[in-house]
Amino acid sequence: MLLLAACSSGSAPTDKPQPPQDLEKAAIERGLVRNPADTDIAGLYARDTDRVCIVPDEELGYRVGAFVDYGDRITCSGTGRASRVGEALHIEFGEDGSCSFDARYDGDKIAFPGALPDGCTKFCAKRASYAGLEVSRLSESAAEAAAMRDANGKRLCGADK
């Protein structure tokens, strides 16, 4: 009896690793999901005919361009600047700041919010909108991103912005 009492200390083992608190953290730790904190935002993103380009810029931090095409000339095309804080990607289209919002960035995808400021409508024709735009990374190449053009041939992230 005395021997059994000596083996049982009543405390939990301390050498066992604690499981992660959430699934996303667990996936990042195992390398299944890219850690957004370790990823540069520069690159080309797309879904169907929708495109977003982001390139580094010494003055602005990053230049950003976005193009959506619903067909029949129902499009949006805009350029501006972007900055990142954690998983938030702050985007400002145009010079006056009237189209300024925070998008979600997870390392591979960018998701625009479902409701945007009224100033964003000036970048769109007819009933097109950037609202709810979601794109996935196609390339991490700034050169490919800089080459992206809208339907009129305008480079959205290139030097002739």
C-alpha atoms as an extended CHARMM CRD file, in Angstrom:
* protein
*
       161  EXT
         1         1  MET       CA              0.0000000000        0.0000000000        0.0000000000  PROA      1               0.0000000000
         2         2  LEU       CA              2.8190000000        2.3540000000        0.8840000000  PROA      2               0.0000000000
         3         3  LEU       CA              4.4550000000        1.6570000000       -2.4610000000  PROA      3               0.0000000000
         4         4  LEU       CA              1.3050000000        2.6710000000       -4.4060000000  PROA      4               0.0000000000
         5         5  ALA       CA              0.9880000000        5.9340000000       -2.4970000000  PROA      5               0.0000000000
         6         6  ALA       CA              4.5570000000        6.8950000000       -3.4300000000  PROA      6               0.0000000000
         7         7  CYS       CA              3.8450000000        6.5600000000       -7.1800000000  PROA      7               0.0000000000
         8         8  SER       CA              0.8080000000        8.7860000000       -7.1810000000  PROA      8               0.0000000000
         9         9  SER       CA              1.6120000000       12.4290000000       -6.5270000000  PROA      9               0.0000000000
        10        10  GLY       CA             -1.8440000000       13.7150000000       -7.4950000000  PROA      10              0.0000000000
        11        11  SER       CA             -0.5390000000       16.3420000000       -9.9720000000  PROA      11              0.0000000000
        12        12  ALA       CA             -0.9250000000       16.3500000000      -13.7500000000  PROA      12              0.0000000000
        13        13  PRO       CA              2.1250000000       15.5430000000      -15.8900000000  PROA      13              0.0000000000
        14        14  THR       CA              3.9610000000       18.6860000000      -16.9810000000  PROA      14              0.0000000000
        15        15  ASP       CA              5.9300000000       17.3200000000      -19.9480000000  PROA      15              0.0000000000
        16        16  LYS       CA              2.8190000000       16.8680000000      -22.1200000000  PROA      16              0.0000000000
        17        17  PRO       CA              2.4090000000       19.7130000000      -24.6890000000  PROA      17              0.0000000000
        18        18  GLN       CA             -0.7490000000       21.7850000000      -24.4200000000  PROA      18              0.0000000000
        19        19  PRO       CA             -3.0240000000       21.7050000000      -27.4810000000  PROA      19              0.0000000000
        20        20  PRO       CA             -3.4500000000       25.0100000000      -29.3960000000  PROA      20              0.0000000000
        21        21  GLN       CA             -6.4150000000       27.1590000000      -28.4370000000  PROA      21              0.0000000000
        22        22  ASP       CA             -7.9580000000       27.3300000000      -31.9320000000  PROA      22              0.0000000000
        23        23  LEU       CA             -7.8860000000       25.4870000000      -35.2580000000  PROA      23              0.0000000000
        24        24  GLU       CA             -6.2620000000       28.3220000000      -37.2090000000  PROA      24              0.0000000000
        25        25  LYS       CA             -3.3320000000       28.4860000000      -34.7940000000  PROA      25              0.0000000000
        26        26  ALA       CA             -2.9570000000       24.6990000000      -34.9400000000  PROA      26              0.0000000000
        27        27  ALA       CA             -2.9310000000       24.7500000000      -38.7440000000  PROA      27              0.0000000000
        28        28  ILE       CA             -0.2970000000       27.5110000000      -38.7910000000  PROA      28              0.0000000000
        29        29  GLU       CA              1.8840000000       25.6150000000      -36.3000000000  PROA      29              0.0000000000
        30        30  ARG       CA              1.7160000000       22.4740000000      -38.4480000000  PROA      30              0.0000000000
        31        31  GLY       CA              2.4490000000       24.3820000000      -41.6650000000  PROA      31              0.0000000000
        32        32  LEU       CA             -0.9460000000       23.6690000000      -43.2120000000  PROA      32              0.0000000000
        33        33  VAL       CA             -1.9000000000       27.3550000000      -43.3940000000  PROA      33              0.0000000000
        34        34  ARG       CA              0.3680000000       30.2780000000      -44.1740000000  PROA      34              0.0000000000
        35        35  ASN       CA              0.9700000000       32.5840000000      -41.2210000000  PROA      35              0.0000000000
        36        36  PRO       CA             -0.3000000000       36.0340000000      -42.3010000000  PROA      36              0.0000000000
        37        37  ALA       CA              2.2430000000       37.7400000000      -40.0410000000  PROA      37              0.0000000000
        38        38  ASP       CA              5.1240000000       36.1850000000      -42.0290000000  PROA      38              0.0000000000
        39        39  THR       CA              3.7730000000       37.0750000000      -45.4680000000  PROA      39              0.0000000000
        40        40  ASP       CA              4.4340000000       40.1270000000      -47.6250000000  PROA      40              0.0000000000
        41        41  ILE       CA              1.2640000000       41.4820000000      -49.2160000000  PROA      41              0.0000000000
        42        42  ALA       CA              2.8850000000       42.2590000000      -52.5870000000  PROA      42              0.0000000000
        43        43  GLY       CA              1.6250000000       40.1730000000      -55.4670000000  PROA      43              0.0000000000
        44        44  LEU       CA             -1.2200000000       39.4370000000      -57.8270000000  PROA      44              0.0000000000
        45        45  TYR       CA             -4.5840000000       38.1950000000      -56.5250000000  PROA      45              0.0000000000
        46        46  ALA       CA             -7.5640000000       37.0040000000      -58.5760000000  PROA      46              0.0000000000
        47        47  ARG       CA            -10.9090000000       35.2310000000      -58.7140000000  PROA      47              0.0000000000
        48        48  ASP       CA            -12.5630000000       34.6720000000      -62.0860000000  PROA      48              0.0000000000
        49        49  THR       CA            -12.2760000000       38.0460000000      -63.8740000000  PROA      49              0.0000000000
        50        50  ASP       CA            -11.6240000000       40.0440000000      -60.6830000000  PROA      50              0.0000000000
        51        51  ARG       CA             -8.0460000000       41.1620000000      -60.0060000000  PROA      51              0.0000000000
        52        52  VAL       CA             -6.1010000000       42.9580000000      -57.2630000000  PROA      52              0.0000000000
        53        53  CYS       CA             -2.4560000000       43.9410000000      -57.5800000000  PROA      53              0.0000000000
        54        54  ILE       CA             -0.1740000000       45.1770000000      -54.8050000000  PROA      54              0.0000000000
        55        55  VAL       CA              3.3910000000       46.3990000000      -55.3270000000  PROA      55              0.0000000000
        56        56  PRO       CA              5.8950000000       48.0550000000      -52.9870000000  PROA      56              0.0000000000
        57        57  ASP       CA              6.2900000000       51.8160000000      -53.3490000000  PROA      57              0.0000000000
        58        58  GLU       CA              8.9460000000       53.8870000000      -51.5550000000  PROA      58              0.0000000000
        59        59  GLU       CA              6.6420000000       56.8810000000      -51.0670000000  PROA      59              0.0000000000
        60        60  LEU       CA              3.2880000000       55.1850000000      -50.4200000000  PROA      60              0.0000000000
        61        61  GLY       CA              4.3250000000       51.9260000000      -48.7660000000  PROA      61              0.0000000000
        62        62  TYR       CA              2.3380000000       49.8730000000      -51.2780000000  PROA      62              0.0000000000
        63        63  ARG       CA              0.4380000000       50.7460000000      -54.4580000000  PROA      63              0.0000000000
        64        64  VAL       CA             -2.7980000000       48.8480000000      -54.9450000000  PROA      64              0.0000000000
        65        65  GLY       CA             -5.0800000000       48.4210000000      -57.9100000000  PROA      65              0.0000000000
        66        66  ALA       CA             -8.3570000000       46.5550000000      -58.2160000000  PROA      66              0.0000000000
        67        67  PHE       CA            -10.4240000000       45.6020000000      -61.2420000000  PROA      67              0.0000000000
        68        68  VAL       CA            -13.7630000000       43.7830000000      -61.3270000000  PROA      68              0.0000000000
        69        69  ASP       CA            -15.5820000000       42.8740000000      -64.5270000000  PROA      69              0.0000000000
        70        70  TYR       CA            -19.1720000000       41.6500000000      -64.6000000000  PROA      70              0.0000000000
        71        71  GLY       CA            -19.3510000000       41.8750000000      -68.4000000000  PROA      71              0.0000000000
        72        72  ASP       CA            -21.2990000000       44.3640000000      -70.5680000000  PROA      72              0.0000000000
        73        73  ARG       CA            -18.9770000000       47.1750000000      -69.3820000000  PROA      73              0.0000000000
        74        74  ILE       CA            -20.1520000000       46.7610000000      -65.7900000000  PROA      74              0.0000000000
        75        75  THR       CA            -16.7530000000       47.2050000000      -64.1650000000  PROA      75              0.0000000000
        76        76  CYS       CA            -14.7750000000       48.8360000000      -61.3790000000  PROA      76              0.0000000000
        77        77  SER       CA            -11.2100000000       50.0310000000      -61.8260000000  PROA      77              0.0000000000
        78        78  GLY       CA             -9.2340000000       51.9390000000      -59.2230000000  PROA      78              0.0000000000
        79        79  THR       CA             -5.7570000000       52.6340000000      -57.9490000000  PROA      79              0.0000000000
        80        80  GLY       CA             -4.4440000000       53.8800000000      -54.6600000000  PROA      80              0.0000000000
        81        81  ARG       CA             -2.3310000000       52.8880000000      -51.7100000000  PROA      81              0.0000000000
        82        82  ALA       CA             -2.3750000000       50.1240000000      -49.1250000000  PROA      82              0.0000000000
        83        83  SER       CA             -0.8790000000       49.4880000000      -45.7130000000  PROA      83              0.0000000000
        84        84  ARG       CA             -1.0700000000       46.5040000000      -43.4330000000  PROA      84              0.0000000000
        85        85  VAL       CA             -1.5480000000       46.0610000000      -39.6990000000  PROA      85              0.0000000000
        86        86  GLY       CA             -1.8190000000       42.3830000000      -38.7690000000  PROA      86              0.0000000000
        87        87  GLU       CA             -4.6870000000       40.8470000000      -40.7030000000  PROA      87              0.0000000000
        88        88  ALA       CA             -6.1350000000       44.2250000000      -41.6730000000  PROA      88              0.0000000000
        89        89  LEU       CA             -5.2460000000       45.6780000000      -45.0470000000  PROA      89              0.0000000000
        90        90  HSD       CA             -6.0610000000       49.3980000000      -45.1620000000  PROA      90              0.0000000000
        91        91  ILE       CA             -6.8900000000       50.4620000000      -48.7320000000  PROA      91              0.0000000000
        92        92  GLU       CA             -7.4240000000       53.9830000000      -50.0610000000  PROA      92              0.0000000000
        93        93  PHE       CA             -8.4750000000       54.4250000000      -53.6770000000  PROA      93              0.0000000000
        94        94  GLY       CA             -8.0600000000       57.8490000000      -55.2750000000  PROA      94              0.0000000000
        95        95  GLU       CA             -6.4200000000       60.9960000000      -53.9870000000  PROA      95              0.0000000000
        96        96  ASP       CA             -9.1960000000       62.4410000000      -51.8130000000  PROA      96              0.0000000000
        97        97  GLY       CA             -9.5570000000       59.4970000000      -49.3880000000  PROA      97              0.0000000000
        98        98  SER       CA            -13.3010000000       59.1470000000      -50.0220000000  PROA      98              0.0000000000
        99        99  CYS       CA            -12.8560000000       55.4390000000      -50.8040000000  PROA      99              0.0000000000
       100       100  SER       CA            -10.9790000000       54.2560000000      -47.7210000000  PROA      100             0.0000000000
       101       101  PHE       CA            -11.6740000000       50.9390000000      -45.9680000000  PROA      101             0.0000000000
       102       102  ASP       CA            -10.1000000000       47.9500000000      -44.2220000000  PROA      102             0.0000000000
       103       103  ALA       CA            -10.0130000000       44.6030000000      -46.0080000000  PROA      103             0.0000000000
       104       104  ARG       CA             -9.2400000000       41.2420000000      -44.4060000000  PROA      104             0.0000000000
       105       105  TYR       CA             -5.9170000000       39.5840000000      -45.3140000000  PROA      105             0.0000000000
       106       106  ASP       CA             -5.0730000000       36.0190000000      -44.2750000000  PROA      106             0.0000000000
       107       107  GLY       CA             -1.7760000000       35.5020000000      -46.0990000000  PROA      107             0.0000000000
       108       108  ASP       CA             -3.3780000000       34.0510000000      -49.2400000000  PROA      108             0.0000000000
       109       109  LYS       CA             -6.7020000000       35.8710000000      -49.6310000000  PROA      109             0.0000000000
       110       110  ILE       CA             -7.9700000000       39.4380000000      -49.5600000000  PROA      110             0.0000000000
       111       111  ALA       CA            -11.6220000000       40.0690000000      -48.7110000000  PROA      111             0.0000000000
       112       112  PHE       CA            -13.1800000000       43.5140000000      -49.1070000000  PROA      112             0.0000000000
       113       113  PRO       CA            -16.0200000000       44.3690000000      -46.7100000000  PROA      113             0.0000000000
       114       114  GLY       CA            -19.6260000000       43.9730000000      -47.8080000000  PROA      114             0.0000000000
       115       115  ALA       CA            -20.3600000000       47.6770000000      -47.2890000000  PROA      115             0.0000000000
       116       116  LEU       CA            -18.0320000000       50.3470000000      -48.6520000000  PROA      116             0.0000000000
       117       117  PRO       CA            -18.0010000000       54.1570000000      -48.4190000000  PROA      117             0.0000000000
       118       118  ASP       CA            -20.0800000000       56.0330000000      -51.0070000000  PROA      118             0.0000000000
       119       119  GLY       CA            -16.8410000000       57.4720000000      -52.4430000000  PROA      119             0.0000000000
       120       120  CYS       CA            -15.9870000000       54.0550000000      -53.8900000000  PROA      120             0.0000000000
       121       121  THR       CA            -18.8360000000       54.2500000000      -56.4270000000  PROA      121             0.0000000000
       122       122  LYS       CA            -16.9010000000       56.7400000000      -58.5810000000  PROA      122             0.0000000000
       123       123  PHE       CA            -14.5060000000       53.9220000000      -59.5310000000  PROA      123             0.0000000000
       124       124  CYS       CA            -17.3500000000       51.7700000000      -60.8400000000  PROA      124             0.0000000000
       125       125  ALA       CA            -19.5820000000       51.8770000000      -63.9080000000  PROA      125             0.0000000000
       126       126  LYS       CA            -23.2920000000       51.1410000000      -63.9080000000  PROA      126             0.0000000000
       127       127  ARG       CA            -24.2230000000       48.8780000000      -60.9960000000  PROA      127             0.0000000000
       128       128  ALA       CA            -20.7570000000       47.3560000000      -60.3890000000  PROA      128             0.0000000000
       129       129  SER       CA            -19.2130000000       47.4630000000      -56.9160000000  PROA      129             0.0000000000
       130       130  TYR       CA            -16.1100000000       46.4380000000      -54.9950000000  PROA      130             0.0000000000
       131       131  ALA       CA            -18.3290000000       45.3750000000      -52.0660000000  PROA      131             0.0000000000
       132       132  GLY       CA            -17.6330000000       41.7950000000      -50.9960000000  PROA      132             0.0000000000
       133       133  LEU       CA            -14.7660000000       41.3060000000      -53.4590000000  PROA      133             0.0000000000
       134       134  GLU       CA            -12.6720000000       38.2950000000      -52.4620000000  PROA      134             0.0000000000
       135       135  VAL       CA             -9.5140000000       37.2510000000      -54.3020000000  PROA      135             0.0000000000
       136       136  SER       CA             -6.8010000000       34.6230000000      -53.7630000000  PROA      136             0.0000000000
       137       137  ARG       CA             -3.0770000000       34.9930000000      -54.3440000000  PROA      137             0.0000000000
       138       138  LEU       CA             -1.9210000000       33.9440000000      -57.8130000000  PROA      138             0.0000000000
       139       139  SER       CA              1.6450000000       35.1960000000      -57.5650000000  PROA      139             0.0000000000
       140       140  GLU       CA              4.0510000000       36.7840000000      -55.1020000000  PROA      140             0.0000000000
       141       141  SER       CA              5.8480000000       38.5230000000      -57.9730000000  PROA      141             0.0000000000
       142       142  ALA       CA              5.7620000000       42.3210000000      -57.8560000000  PROA      142             0.0000000000
       143       143  ALA       CA              6.6280000000       42.3710000000      -61.5840000000  PROA      143             0.0000000000
       144       144  GLU       CA              3.5460000000       40.3110000000      -62.4480000000  PROA      144             0.0000000000
       145       145  ALA       CA              1.4120000000       42.5170000000      -60.2130000000  PROA      145             0.0000000000
       146       146  ALA       CA              2.8040000000       45.6690000000      -61.8660000000  PROA      146             0.0000000000
       147       147  ALA       CA              1.8730000000       44.2810000000      -65.3020000000  PROA      147             0.0000000000
       148       148  MET       CA             -1.8460000000       43.8890000000      -64.4370000000  PROA      148             0.0000000000
       149       149  ARG       CA             -4.1620000000       45.9600000000      -66.6500000000  PROA      149             0.0000000000
       150       150  ASP       CA             -7.8410000000       46.8250000000      -66.5760000000  PROA      150             0.0000000000
       151       151  ALA       CA            -10.2500000000       46.4780000000      -69.5290000000  PROA      151             0.0000000000
       152       152  ASN       CA             -9.0100000000       49.7760000000      -71.0110000000  PROA      152             0.0000000000
       153       153  GLY       CA             -5.3780000000       48.6590000000      -70.9120000000  PROA      153             0.0000000000
       154       154  LYS       CA             -4.4330000000       50.8920000000      -67.9760000000  PROA      154             0.0000000000
       155       155  ARG       CA             -1.7400000000       49.4190000000      -65.7000000000  PROA      155             0.0000000000
       156       156  LEU       CA             -3.1970000000       49.6470000000      -62.1990000000  PROA      156             0.0000000000
       157       157  CYS       CA             -0.0150000000       49.0260000000      -60.1970000000  PROA      157             0.0000000000
       158       158  GLY       CA              2.5930000000       49.9320000000      -62.7850000000  PROA      158             0.0000000000
       159       159  ALA       CA              4.5320000000       53.1420000000      -63.3410000000  PROA      159             0.0000000000
       160       160  ASP       CA              1.8690000000       54.6330000000      -65.6660000000  PROA      160             0.0000000000
       161       161  LYS       CA             -0.7490000000       54.5760000000      -62.8950000000  PROA      161             0.0000000000
